[in-house]
Short mmCIF file of C-alpha atoms in Angstrom, two decimals:
data_model
loop_
_atom_site.label_atom_id
_atom_site.label_comp_id
_atom_site.label_asym_id
_atom_site.label_seq_id
_atom_site.Cartn_x
_atom_site.Cartn_y
_atom_site.Cartn_z
CA MET P 1 1.89 -4.01 -29.51
CA LYS P 2 0.98 -0.74 -29.74
CA LYS P 3 -1.62 1.55 -27.66
CA VAL P 4 -4.54 2.19 -29.88
CA LEU P 5 -4.28 6.29 -31.13
CA GLY P 6 -5.81 9.15 -30.66
CA LYS P 7 -8.29 8.51 -28.14
CA LYS P 8 -6.30 10.58 -25.39
CA ILE P 9 -5.40 13.60 -27.56
CA ILE P 10 -8.60 15.79 -26.68
CA VAL P 11 -7.93 14.46 -23.09
CA PRO P 12 -6.54 17.59 -20.85
CA VAL P 13 -8.91 20.31 -23.15
CA PHE P 14 -11.89 17.88 -21.58
CA ALA P 15 -10.23 17.24 -18.41
CA LEU P 16 -9.76 20.94 -17.54
CA ALA P 17 -13.62 21.59 -18.64
CA VAL P 18 -15.02 19.46 -16.72
CA LEU P 19 -12.99 21.17 -13.99
CA ILE P 20 -14.02 24.59 -14.88
CA ILE P 21 -17.70 23.57 -15.48
CA GLY P 22 -17.62 22.17 -12.03
CA SER P 23 -15.77 24.47 -10.03
CA GLY P 24 -16.42 28.06 -8.92
CA PHE P 25 -13.79 29.37 -10.51
CA ALA P 26 -13.45 33.79 -10.97
CA LYS P 27 -13.52 35.16 -14.43
CA SER P 28 -9.99 35.49 -14.08
CA ASP P 29 -9.39 32.10 -13.39
CA PHE P 30 -11.58 30.80 -16.37
CA PHE P 31 -9.81 33.61 -18.90
CA GLU P 32 -5.97 32.24 -17.82
CA ILE P 33 -7.18 27.84 -17.78
CA ALA P 34 -8.92 28.87 -21.03
CA LYS P 35 -5.54 30.57 -22.57
CA GLN P 36 -3.76 27.97 -21.13
CA ILE P 37 -5.75 25.45 -22.86
CA GLU P 38 -5.79 27.08 -26.25
CA ILE P 39 -1.76 27.44 -26.00
CA PHE P 40 -1.55 23.58 -25.13
CA THR P 41 -3.82 22.67 -28.16
CA THR P 42 -2.37 25.04 -30.84
CA LEU P 43 1.36 23.50 -28.93
CA PHE P 44 0.05 19.71 -29.80
CA LYS P 45 -1.57 20.26 -33.10
CA GLU P 46 1.55 22.31 -34.61
CA LEU P 47 4.35 19.73 -33.22
CA ASN P 48 2.53 16.61 -34.45
CA MET P 49 2.10 18.47 -37.47
CA ASN P 50 5.77 19.71 -37.99
CA TYR P 51 8.83 17.31 -36.58
CA VAL P 52 10.79 16.47 -38.40
CA ASP P 53 10.58 12.68 -37.51
CA GLU P 54 7.28 11.03 -36.97
CA THR P 55 5.59 11.27 -33.70
CA ASN P 56 3.24 8.90 -31.83
CA PRO P 57 0.56 11.43 -31.10
CA ALA P 58 -1.00 8.64 -27.62
CA GLU P 59 2.60 8.39 -26.17
CA LEU P 60 3.26 12.23 -25.88
CA MET P 61 -0.12 13.10 -24.72
CA ASP P 62 0.65 9.96 -22.42
CA THR P 63 3.91 11.92 -21.23
CA ALA P 64 2.26 15.40 -20.97
CA ILE P 65 -0.45 14.28 -18.58
CA LYS P 66 1.82 12.06 -16.24
CA ASN P 67 4.46 14.99 -16.06
CA MET P 68 1.67 17.79 -15.35
CA LEU P 69 0.17 15.30 -12.59
CA ASP P 70 3.71 14.09 -10.88
CA ASP P 71 3.75 17.79 -9.82
CA LEU P 72 0.98 17.50 -7.42
CA ASP P 73 0.83 14.70 -5.14
CA PRO P 74 1.10 10.79 -6.02
CA TYR P 75 -2.32 9.69 -6.14
CA THR P 76 -3.89 12.68 -8.46
CA LYS P 77 -3.69 10.32 -11.62
CA PHE P 78 -5.53 10.18 -15.14
CA LEU P 79 -7.02 6.71 -15.86
CA ASN P 80 -6.96 5.51 -19.73
CA GLU P 81 -9.84 2.48 -20.14
CA GLN P 82 -7.87 -0.07 -18.61
CA ASP P 83 -7.09 1.58 -14.97
CA VAL P 84 -10.95 2.59 -15.08
CA GLU P 85 -11.45 -1.11 -15.33
CA SER P 86 -8.76 -2.14 -12.47
CA TYR P 87 -10.19 0.91 -10.36
CA ARG P 88 -13.62 -0.66 -10.32
CA ILE P 89 -12.78 -4.17 -9.86
CA ASN P 90 -10.51 -2.93 -6.69
CA ASN P 91 -13.59 -1.72 -5.16
CA ALA P 92 -16.49 -4.13 -6.22
CA GLY P 93 -14.07 -7.40 -4.65
CA GLU P 94 -14.23 -9.62 -7.88
CA TYR P 95 -12.90 -10.31 -11.02
CA SER P 96 -12.44 -13.02 -13.40
CA GLY P 97 -9.07 -14.43 -13.49
CA ILE P 98 -5.81 -16.75 -12.74
CA GLY P 99 -6.57 -15.80 -8.96
CA ALA P 100 -2.55 -14.68 -8.55
CA LEU P 101 -0.95 -11.46 -6.86
CA VAL P 102 1.36 -10.76 -9.91
CA ARG P 103 4.22 -7.99 -10.12
CA SER P 104 5.02 -6.54 -13.12
CA TYR P 105 8.82 -6.22 -14.72
CA GLU P 106 9.53 -4.83 -18.44
CA ASP P 107 10.66 -9.04 -19.54
CA ARG P 108 8.57 -10.87 -16.97
CA LEU P 109 5.94 -10.76 -14.86
CA LEU P 110 6.22 -12.60 -11.53
CA ILE P 111 4.08 -14.52 -9.29
CA VAL P 112 4.33 -13.14 -5.90
CA GLU P 113 1.63 -15.00 -4.55
CA PRO P 114 -1.04 -17.38 -5.34
CA TYR P 115 -4.52 -17.38 -4.50
CA LYS P 116 -5.51 -20.67 -2.51
CA GLY P 117 -7.52 -23.12 -4.54
CA TYR P 118 -7.52 -20.85 -7.63
CA PRO P 119 -6.31 -21.14 -11.17
CA ALA P 120 -3.33 -20.51 -10.97
CA ASP P 121 -2.67 -22.13 -7.77
CA LYS P 122 -4.75 -25.12 -9.66
CA ALA P 123 -2.43 -24.88 -12.32
CA GLY P 124 0.70 -25.86 -10.12
CA LEU P 125 2.24 -22.17 -10.42
CA LYS P 126 4.13 -20.94 -7.40
CA ALA P 127 5.37 -17.77 -5.91
CA GLY P 128 8.71 -16.90 -7.69
CA ASP P 129 7.86 -18.39 -11.26
CA GLU P 130 8.73 -15.57 -13.99
CA ILE P 131 6.38 -15.96 -16.77
CA LEU P 132 8.03 -15.04 -19.76
CA LYS P 133 5.12 -15.74 -22.16
CA ILE P 134 1.17 -15.60 -22.62
CA GLY P 135 0.42 -17.38 -25.32
CA THR P 136 2.41 -16.71 -28.30
CA ILE P 137 3.56 -12.90 -26.57
CA ASP P 138 6.47 -12.73 -25.02
CA ILE P 139 6.71 -10.33 -22.17
CA ALA P 140 9.77 -8.90 -22.90
CA ASP P 141 8.08 -7.52 -26.28
CA PHE P 142 5.11 -6.23 -25.06
CA GLU P 143 4.56 -2.69 -24.53
CA ASP P 144 1.56 -2.77 -22.11
CA ASN P 145 1.16 -4.07 -18.71
CA ALA P 146 1.59 -7.62 -19.61
CA SER P 147 -0.63 -8.72 -16.97
CA GLU P 148 -3.84 -7.68 -17.77
CA LEU P 149 -3.52 -10.62 -20.79
CA LEU P 150 -4.18 -12.48 -17.91
CA LYS P 151 -7.57 -11.59 -17.21
CA GLY P 152 -10.49 -12.72 -19.45
CA ALA P 153 -13.85 -14.29 -19.37
CA ASN P 154 -14.37 -17.02 -17.03
CA ASP P 155 -13.80 -20.95 -18.34
CA THR P 156 -11.20 -19.54 -20.78
CA SER P 157 -7.74 -21.21 -21.20
CA ILE P 158 -4.02 -19.45 -21.74
CA ASP P 159 -0.66 -21.29 -22.40
CA VAL P 160 1.79 -19.61 -20.05
CA THR P 161 5.98 -20.21 -20.31
CA TYR P 162 7.42 -19.55 -17.54
CA ARG P 163 11.01 -19.73 -15.06
CA ARG P 164 11.06 -21.63 -12.13
CA ARG P 165 14.62 -22.03 -10.68
CA GLY P 166 16.67 -21.79 -14.07
CA GLU P 167 13.97 -23.89 -15.89
CA THR P 168 11.68 -23.28 -18.27
CA LYS P 169 8.14 -24.87 -17.77
CA LYS P 170 4.68 -24.29 -19.42
CA ALA P 171 1.15 -24.16 -18.10
CA THR P 172 -2.48 -24.14 -19.10
CA ILE P 173 -4.64 -22.08 -16.90
CA THR P 174 -8.15 -21.90 -17.12
CA ARG P 175 -9.65 -18.66 -15.95
CA GLY P 176 -12.38 -18.18 -13.21
CA ALA P 177 -13.96 -15.60 -11.09
CA VAL P 178 -11.91 -14.62 -8.05
CA GLU P 179 -13.54 -13.39 -4.97
CA VAL P 180 -11.35 -10.73 -3.31
CA ASP P 181 -12.44 -10.34 0.43
CA ALA P 182 -12.31 -7.84 2.40
CA VAL P 183 -11.43 -9.82 5.90
CA PRO P 184 -9.79 -12.88 4.76
CA PHE P 185 -9.84 -14.48 8.19
CA TYR P 186 -11.35 -14.55 11.43
CA LYS P 187 -10.85 -16.76 14.47
CA MET P 188 -11.17 -16.93 17.92
CA ILE P 189 -7.71 -16.31 20.15
CA ASP P 190 -8.99 -17.87 23.17
CA GLU P 191 -12.25 -18.63 24.38
CA ASN P 192 -13.05 -14.96 25.08
CA THR P 193 -11.20 -13.68 22.41
CA GLY P 194 -12.13 -12.64 19.03
CA TYR P 195 -9.65 -12.11 16.16
CA ILE P 196 -10.66 -10.00 12.34
CA VAL P 197 -8.02 -8.89 10.02
CA LEU P 198 -9.73 -6.51 7.85
CA SER P 199 -7.28 -6.28 4.38
CA LYS P 200 -9.17 -3.57 2.67
CA PHE P 201 -12.04 -1.39 2.17
CA ASN P 202 -13.61 -2.25 -0.54
CA ALA P 203 -17.74 -2.99 -1.24
CA LYS P 204 -17.38 -5.63 1.09
CA ALA P 205 -15.79 -4.42 3.92
CA SER P 206 -18.32 -3.18 6.38
CA SER P 207 -20.85 -6.15 5.55
CA GLN P 208 -17.93 -9.09 5.95
CA THR P 209 -16.34 -7.34 8.89
CA LYS P 210 -20.40 -7.27 10.70
CA GLU P 211 -20.38 -10.81 9.41
CA ALA P 212 -17.51 -11.83 11.07
CA LEU P 213 -18.06 -9.71 14.37
CA ILE P 214 -21.34 -11.46 14.87
CA ASP P 215 -20.21 -14.97 14.11
CA LEU P 216 -17.18 -14.63 16.74
CA LYS P 217 -19.30 -12.84 19.62
CA ASP P 218 -22.05 -16.44 18.79
CA LYS P 219 -18.68 -18.25 19.59
CA GLY P 220 -18.37 -16.53 22.84
CA ALA P 221 -16.17 -13.62 22.10
CA LYS P 222 -15.66 -10.80 24.68
CA LYS P 223 -13.21 -8.75 23.62
CA ILE P 224 -12.11 -7.97 19.94
CA VAL P 225 -9.03 -7.34 18.09
CA LEU P 226 -9.34 -5.94 14.30
CA ASP P 227 -6.32 -5.60 12.22
CA LEU P 228 -5.77 -2.93 10.11
CA ARG P 229 -2.01 -3.28 9.53
CA ASP P 230 -0.83 -3.02 5.80
CA ASN P 231 -4.64 -2.18 4.63
CA PRO P 232 -4.11 0.51 2.01
CA GLY P 233 -7.24 1.51 2.02
CA GLY P 234 -10.22 2.55 -0.02
CA LEU P 235 -13.65 3.75 -0.14
CA LEU P 236 -14.62 6.33 2.02
CA SER P 237 -18.28 5.25 2.82
CA GLU P 238 -17.10 1.97 4.47
CA ALA P 239 -14.73 3.41 6.50
CA ILE P 240 -17.84 5.07 8.36
CA ASN P 241 -19.55 1.66 8.00
CA VAL P 242 -16.99 -0.62 9.84
CA THR P 243 -16.61 2.52 12.67
CA ASN P 244 -20.30 2.58 12.61
CA LEU P 245 -19.82 -1.16 13.89
CA PHE P 246 -18.74 -0.09 17.15
CA ILE P 247 -20.34 3.60 17.60
CA ASP P 248 -23.70 4.44 17.81
CA LYS P 249 -25.52 6.11 15.18
CA GLY P 250 -25.29 10.18 14.52
CA GLU P 251 -21.77 9.71 15.45
CA LEU P 252 -19.73 12.34 13.54
CA ILE P 253 -16.53 10.57 12.06
CA VAL P 254 -14.73 12.34 9.15
CA THR P 255 -14.72 16.06 8.12
CA THR P 256 -13.77 16.69 4.14
CA LYS P 257 -12.96 20.36 3.91
CA SER P 258 -11.72 21.64 -0.17
CA LYS P 259 -11.89 24.70 -2.04
CA VAL P 260 -14.50 23.97 -3.74
CA LYS P 261 -17.01 23.98 -1.58
CA LYS P 262 -19.93 21.13 -2.20
CA PHE P 263 -17.04 18.98 -1.25
CA ASN P 264 -17.15 20.04 2.20
CA SER P 265 -19.18 17.48 3.84
CA GLU P 266 -19.60 15.55 7.15
CA TYR P 267 -20.11 12.06 7.46
CA ARG P 268 -21.70 10.31 10.00
CA THR P 269 -22.30 6.94 11.31
CA ARG P 270 -26.07 6.23 9.73
CA ASN P 271 -26.79 2.70 11.24
CA LYS P 272 -27.74 0.91 14.21
CA PRO P 273 -24.32 -0.42 15.41
CA VAL P 274 -23.61 -4.54 16.52
CA ASP P 275 -21.81 -3.14 20.14
CA THR P 276 -20.64 -0.33 21.54
CA GLU P 277 -19.22 -1.81 24.75
CA ILE P 278 -17.18 -4.91 23.77
CA PRO P 279 -13.43 -4.32 24.57
CA LEU P 280 -11.77 -3.30 21.39
CA VAL P 281 -8.26 -2.85 20.12
CA VAL P 282 -7.34 -1.98 16.38
CA LEU P 283 -3.69 -2.73 15.34
CA ILE P 284 -2.30 -0.55 12.85
CA ASN P 285 0.95 -0.08 11.31
CA GLY P 286 3.39 2.22 8.93
CA GLY P 287 1.14 0.31 5.75
CA SER P 288 -2.13 1.21 7.21
CA ALA P 289 -3.62 4.16 5.11
CA SER P 290 -6.60 6.34 4.34
CA ALA P 291 -9.54 4.16 4.91
CA SER P 292 -7.44 2.27 7.79
CA GLU P 293 -6.17 5.86 9.45
CA ILE P 294 -10.27 6.99 9.61
CA VAL P 295 -10.98 3.55 11.25
CA SER P 296 -8.21 3.84 14.14
CA GLY P 297 -8.52 7.68 14.01
CA GLY P 298 -12.30 8.15 15.13
CA LEU P 299 -12.20 4.93 17.30
CA GLN P 300 -9.04 6.45 19.09
CA ASP P 301 -10.87 9.84 19.11
CA LEU P 302 -13.86 8.60 20.69
CA ASP P 303 -11.95 6.46 22.72
CA ARG P 304 -13.40 3.46 21.63
CA ALA P 305 -10.46 1.31 21.08
CA VAL P 306 -6.93 1.20 22.14
CA VAL P 307 -4.78 2.05 19.02
CA MET P 308 -1.75 -0.47 19.15
CA GLY P 309 1.14 -1.38 16.68
CA ALA P 310 3.37 1.29 14.95
CA ARG P 311 2.62 4.68 13.36
CA SER P 312 0.25 4.60 10.49
CA PHE P 313 1.03 5.87 6.72
CA GLY P 314 -0.32 9.48 7.07
CA LYS P 315 -2.46 10.18 4.14
CA GLY P 316 -4.96 12.32 5.76
CA LEU P 317 -6.69 13.27 1.19
CA VAL P 318 -9.50 12.50 -0.25
CA GLN P 319 -9.54 11.39 -3.71
CA ARG P 320 -12.77 11.14 -6.14
CA PRO P 321 -12.84 10.04 -9.97
CA LEU P 322 -14.18 12.89 -12.35
CA LYS P 323 -15.58 11.38 -15.93
CA LEU P 324 -13.73 12.08 -19.11
CA THR P 325 -14.09 11.19 -22.13
CA TYR P 326 -13.70 7.74 -24.29
CA GLY P 327 -14.32 6.23 -21.62
CA THR P 328 -11.28 7.61 -19.24
CA GLN P 329 -11.45 9.24 -15.95
CA LEU P 330 -9.31 11.77 -13.86
CA LYS P 331 -8.94 10.25 -10.06
CA VAL P 332 -8.31 13.55 -8.14
CA THR P 333 -7.66 15.08 -4.68
CA ILE P 334 -10.55 16.97 -3.80
CA SER P 335 -9.93 17.54 0.18
CA ARG P 336 -8.43 16.34 3.19
CA TYR P 337 -10.26 14.28 5.39
CA TYR P 338 -10.02 15.53 9.41
CA THR P 339 -10.89 12.91 12.29
CA PRO P 340 -13.35 13.05 14.67
CA SER P 341 -10.96 15.49 17.31
CA GLY P 342 -10.68 17.76 13.91
CA ARG P 343 -6.96 16.34 13.27
CA CYS P 344 -5.59 16.19 9.72
CA ILE P 345 -3.11 12.85 9.43
CA GLN P 346 -1.53 13.74 6.05
CA SER P 347 2.04 13.28 6.90
CA LEU P 348 3.69 14.46 3.27
CA ASP P 349 3.61 17.95 2.29
CA TYR P 350 3.16 17.69 -1.26
CA TRP P 351 2.84 21.63 -2.12
CA ASN P 352 6.24 22.29 -0.35
CA ARG P 353 9.21 20.58 -1.40
CA ASP P 354 12.79 20.24 -0.78
CA GLU P 355 15.36 21.15 -3.24
CA PHE P 356 15.80 17.54 -4.72
CA GLY P 357 11.78 18.38 -5.88
CA ASN P 358 10.71 15.77 -2.70
CA ALA P 359 7.44 16.36 -0.39
CA VAL P 360 8.65 17.48 2.49
CA LYS P 361 7.82 15.36 5.20
CA ASN P 362 5.52 17.22 8.69
CA THR P 363 7.51 17.25 12.02
CA VAL P 364 5.41 19.71 13.94
CA TYR P 365 2.64 18.45 15.21
CA ASN P 366 -0.37 20.26 16.73
CA ASP P 367 -2.06 18.75 19.78
CA PHE P 368 -5.60 17.80 19.81
CA THR P 369 -8.13 15.97 22.35
CA THR P 370 -10.11 12.75 22.54
CA ARG P 371 -13.77 12.89 24.02
CA ASN P 372 -12.10 11.43 27.34
CA GLY P 373 -9.63 14.52 26.92
CA ARG P 374 -6.72 12.21 25.69
CA LYS P 375 -3.94 14.03 23.77
CA VAL P 376 -3.59 12.68 20.42
CA GLN P 377 -1.80 14.62 17.35
CA ASP P 378 -1.93 15.33 13.83
CA GLY P 379 0.26 15.83 10.55
CA GLY P 380 1.95 12.07 11.06
CA GLY P 381 -0.61 9.05 10.86
CA VAL P 382 -1.96 8.23 13.58
CA LEU P 383 0.22 7.49 16.66
CA PRO P 384 -0.78 3.88 18.66
CA ASP P 385 -2.00 4.52 21.74
CA VAL P 386 0.43 1.24 22.71
CA GLU P 387 3.96 0.97 20.55
CA ILE P 388 5.24 -2.09 19.63
CA THR P 389 8.61 -1.84 18.81
CA THR P 390 9.00 -4.79 16.19
CA ALA P 391 5.78 -3.30 14.36
CA LYS P 392 7.68 -0.14 13.69
CA ALA P 393 9.34 0.16 9.91
CA ASN P 394 13.11 0.49 9.20
CA GLU P 395 14.37 1.92 6.09
CA PHE P 396 16.68 -0.88 6.22
CA THR P 397 14.26 -3.56 6.01
CA THR P 398 12.26 -1.43 3.40
CA ALA P 399 15.12 -1.86 1.47
CA LEU P 400 15.54 -5.64 2.30
CA LEU P 401 11.94 -5.98 0.72
CA ASN P 402 12.06 -3.28 -2.22
CA ASP P 403 15.23 -5.30 -3.49
CA ASN P 404 12.96 -8.74 -3.14
CA ILE P 405 15.74 -10.34 -1.02
CA ILE P 406 13.66 -11.76 1.67
CA PHE P 407 11.27 -12.76 -1.36
CA ASP P 408 14.07 -14.47 -2.91
CA TYR P 409 15.60 -16.27 -0.07
CA ALA P 410 12.03 -17.42 0.82
CA THR P 411 11.96 -18.92 -2.81
CA ASP P 412 15.15 -20.59 -2.08
CA TYR P 413 13.78 -21.74 1.33
CA TYR P 414 10.63 -23.50 0.24
CA TYR P 415 12.66 -26.07 -2.35
CA ASN P 416 15.23 -26.64 0.24
CA ASN P 417 13.38 -27.41 3.13
CA LYS P 418 10.06 -29.52 4.19
CA LEU P 419 7.58 -28.09 6.40
CA GLN P 420 4.56 -30.14 7.25
CA ASP P 421 2.83 -28.38 9.74
CA VAL P 422 2.61 -24.41 10.36
CA ASP P 423 2.40 -25.00 14.59
CA ASN P 424 6.20 -26.93 14.40
CA PHE P 425 7.21 -23.59 12.35
CA THR P 426 10.26 -22.08 13.33
CA PHE P 427 12.98 -19.81 12.05
CA SER P 428 16.51 -20.95 13.84
CA ASP P 429 19.26 -18.22 14.46
CA SER P 430 21.00 -20.68 11.85
CA ASP P 431 18.40 -19.85 9.49
CA TYR P 432 19.16 -16.38 10.09
CA GLN P 433 22.31 -16.95 9.32
CA ASN P 434 22.15 -18.69 6.17
CA PHE P 435 19.99 -15.30 5.47
CA LYS P 436 23.26 -13.01 6.30
CA SER P 437 24.61 -14.86 3.81
CA PHE P 438 22.59 -15.12 1.30
CA VAL P 439 22.24 -11.20 1.51
CA SER P 440 26.14 -11.06 1.10
CA LYS P 441 25.77 -12.90 -1.92
CA SER P 442 23.48 -10.91 -3.34
CA ASN P 443 23.19 -8.16 -5.55
CA PHE P 444 21.54 -6.27 -2.69
CA SER P 445 22.95 -2.41 -2.42
CA PHE P 446 21.32 -0.17 0.30
CA GLU P 447 22.13 3.63 -0.17
CA THR P 448 21.88 6.15 2.95
CA LYS P 449 20.52 9.52 2.94
CA THR P 450 23.84 10.60 4.84
CA GLU P 451 25.76 8.60 2.12
CA LYS P 452 23.80 10.34 -0.50
CA ALA P 453 24.77 13.36 0.62
CA LEU P 454 28.19 12.85 1.40
CA LYS P 455 28.93 11.33 -2.16
CA ALA P 456 26.80 14.27 -3.65
CA ALA P 457 29.63 17.12 -1.59
CA MET P 458 32.37 15.12 -2.76
CA THR P 459 30.97 14.82 -6.28
CA ASP P 460 30.56 18.62 -6.08
CA ARG P 461 33.32 19.18 -4.56
CA GLU P 462 34.61 23.13 -4.35
CA GLU P 463 38.91 23.26 -3.77
CA VAL P 464 38.42 26.13 -1.36
CA VAL P 465 35.86 24.39 0.91
CA LEU P 466 36.53 21.08 0.54
CA ASN P 467 40.76 20.12 0.47
CA ASP P 468 41.91 16.62 1.01
CA ALA P 469 41.99 16.50 4.32
CA ILE P 470 38.14 16.99 4.70
CA GLU P 471 37.63 14.16 2.03
CA ASN P 472 39.74 11.94 3.93
CA ASP P 473 37.21 12.58 6.65
CA PHE P 474 34.57 11.86 4.82
CA LYS P 475 36.16 8.76 3.12
CA THR P 476 36.11 7.26 6.55
CA LEU P 477 32.91 8.19 7.56
CA LEU P 478 31.55 6.28 4.64
CA LEU P 479 33.61 3.14 5.96
CA ASP P 480 31.65 3.59 9.19
CA ILE P 481 28.41 3.93 7.24
CA GLU P 482 28.96 1.02 5.35
CA LYS P 483 29.90 -1.37 8.46
CA SER P 484 27.15 0.05 10.46
CA LYS P 485 24.81 -1.52 7.23
CA GLN P 486 26.19 -4.62 8.05
CA ALA P 487 25.76 -4.62 11.53
CA ALA P 488 22.18 -3.52 10.41
CA LEU P 489 21.29 -7.46 9.75
CA THR P 490 22.16 -8.02 12.90
CA THR P 491 20.30 -4.75 14.87
CA TYR P 492 17.03 -5.00 12.91
CA GLN P 493 17.03 -9.13 13.30
CA ARG P 494 13.50 -9.53 14.70
CA GLN P 495 12.07 -7.16 12.26
CA ILE P 496 13.85 -8.56 9.35
CA GLN P 497 13.07 -11.96 10.81
CA ASN P 498 9.26 -11.36 10.93
CA LYS P 499 9.07 -10.31 7.11
CA LEU P 500 10.82 -13.75 6.54
CA GLU P 501 8.53 -16.05 8.36
CA ASP P 502 5.66 -14.24 6.83
CA GLU P 503 6.83 -15.11 3.23
CA ILE P 504 8.07 -18.49 4.54
CA ILE P 505 4.82 -19.20 5.91
CA LYS P 506 2.69 -17.98 2.29
CA ARG P 507 4.88 -20.21 0.39
CA TYR P 508 3.66 -23.62 2.68
CA PHE P 509 0.23 -22.89 3.75
CA TYR P 510 -0.24 -19.51 1.78
CA ARG P 511 -2.33 -16.13 3.65
CA GLU P 512 -4.56 -18.53 5.69
CA GLY P 513 -1.79 -20.62 7.29
CA LEU P 514 0.20 -16.81 8.15
CA TYR P 515 -3.29 -15.89 10.06
CA LEU P 516 -3.20 -19.15 11.98
CA TYR P 517 0.53 -18.67 12.77
CA TYR P 518 -0.27 -15.02 13.62
CA LEU P 519 -2.54 -16.08 16.27
CA HIS P 520 -0.05 -17.56 18.68
CA HIS P 521 3.45 -16.21 17.57
CA ASP P 522 2.93 -12.66 16.22
CA GLU P 523 4.08 -9.93 19.00
CA ALA P 524 0.64 -7.51 18.74
CA ILE P 525 -1.66 -9.66 18.87
CA LEU P 526 -0.21 -11.11 21.48
CA ALA P 527 0.08 -7.94 23.47
CA ALA P 528 -3.21 -7.04 22.37
CA THR P 529 -4.74 -10.03 24.23
CA GLU P 530 -2.89 -9.35 26.82
CA LEU P 531 -4.25 -6.38 27.11
CA LEU P 532 -7.76 -7.30 26.92
CA GLY P 533 -7.05 -9.59 29.84
CA ASN P 534 -6.15 -6.65 31.62
CA ASN P 535 -9.43 -4.84 32.43
CA GLN P 536 -7.93 -2.36 34.33
CA LYS P 537 -4.77 -1.13 32.51
CA TYR P 538 -7.37 -1.27 29.47
CA ASN P 539 -9.78 1.41 30.90
CA SER P 540 -6.92 3.42 32.32
CA ILE P 541 -5.75 3.86 28.09
CA LEU P 542 -8.72 5.02 27.54
CA GLN P 543 -9.37 7.36 30.71
#
């Protein structure tokens, strides 16, 4: 199926026009932009009119836009009509569909996680199922994002053909309203400590966090663990409001700075807090980004919470959607944000790239001080006050996740093992040996940066510089690296096993069961609970 043609043709002209009108450009800037618009418009017209073969204007324009934006940062994006709707749904926290996390491939859709009690779950779909056909449409022949076909009005039905462990099956799914909770779980860890999972910053984030906090306090919570791990962020306003639950009204939380003066702003708390005294631990990791870093960084700078876990992602850039024509938008990076101490935690420098075109990672950090005079740094995400070793990401574990090795093993485990109670679940050393065997039989390949550099040097060898002796040394080094990669399954066993346990438990007990398991088995939660039980140690960190 082809996209509707024609609508995107004039988007860059209008997009740039919006930027020109909305920004304080100098006359020279205005002339240069107008000149380039005219050049592009005439080029595009002549190309489509005169090229030897039939052209597809929409696809050409789509390629032009994407290539233009790729030279900036990954958060500045053109949103077509479907993208705008997805963006709205993501922020609103509700939509109509099948209620499952789905990953799109060229020839199939993979069910990654069916949500408990929602249409996909009721129809019997499981994580690992590969959708091959929706109605009469083969996914392999569909050129757009096929996952959009799963969305639709409440109470409408779709027939899907899917493959499970080599067997083709069919199911009818009746779409329904899907609520995307910002707080999917909260509970008492013990009689004094409450636990809140804040998984995203959509429009429900602050209200649901407030409800959870009040309910836990009513149940006797005198200490709180707020879990922001793997929270990718969302709405800036909700980040301010969540921070406000623990901070007095009128406190500065975020400052944004831009070349466009109207985007320079100070964001302060505006509401009455729920509790400014309750001891608080915030958990973060490398998947905590943007709004999560505003909350954790703000609470850290104001000495209101102890931050635990691993260094956060490091996204210190703010985006704003700008309306274009035909229902499209440009989500553009408008400013950098700064925490109360004045630090910007942006990790990657997209404006200074290396010889391969990759953004340069900040490695030189500047020192700042919290309200109590504690040292904190900028430039590389939020560094926790207390680091948890197993919470740190590593390239090897990330590669296992990205290649679906951990996901596929969990699928095999689910169909080969019975599990009745999450409290009795243990992933034994024998199970881990089975996983290592599974990896060795898979097509998993992981190339380190050192390997890439060595192979590039051997491919582009200069005979005068790289003689046979040196080349043999290179080959020996490559073999040593290969051996160390095999040993990495042992070196990083704890981190890998954590990811395996997460994926396996979700198969049996959904995400709620995973959070229940975390309460008494997760190393970061156990460490946070222990710290909150030691007032002297907790206070000494903040002082």
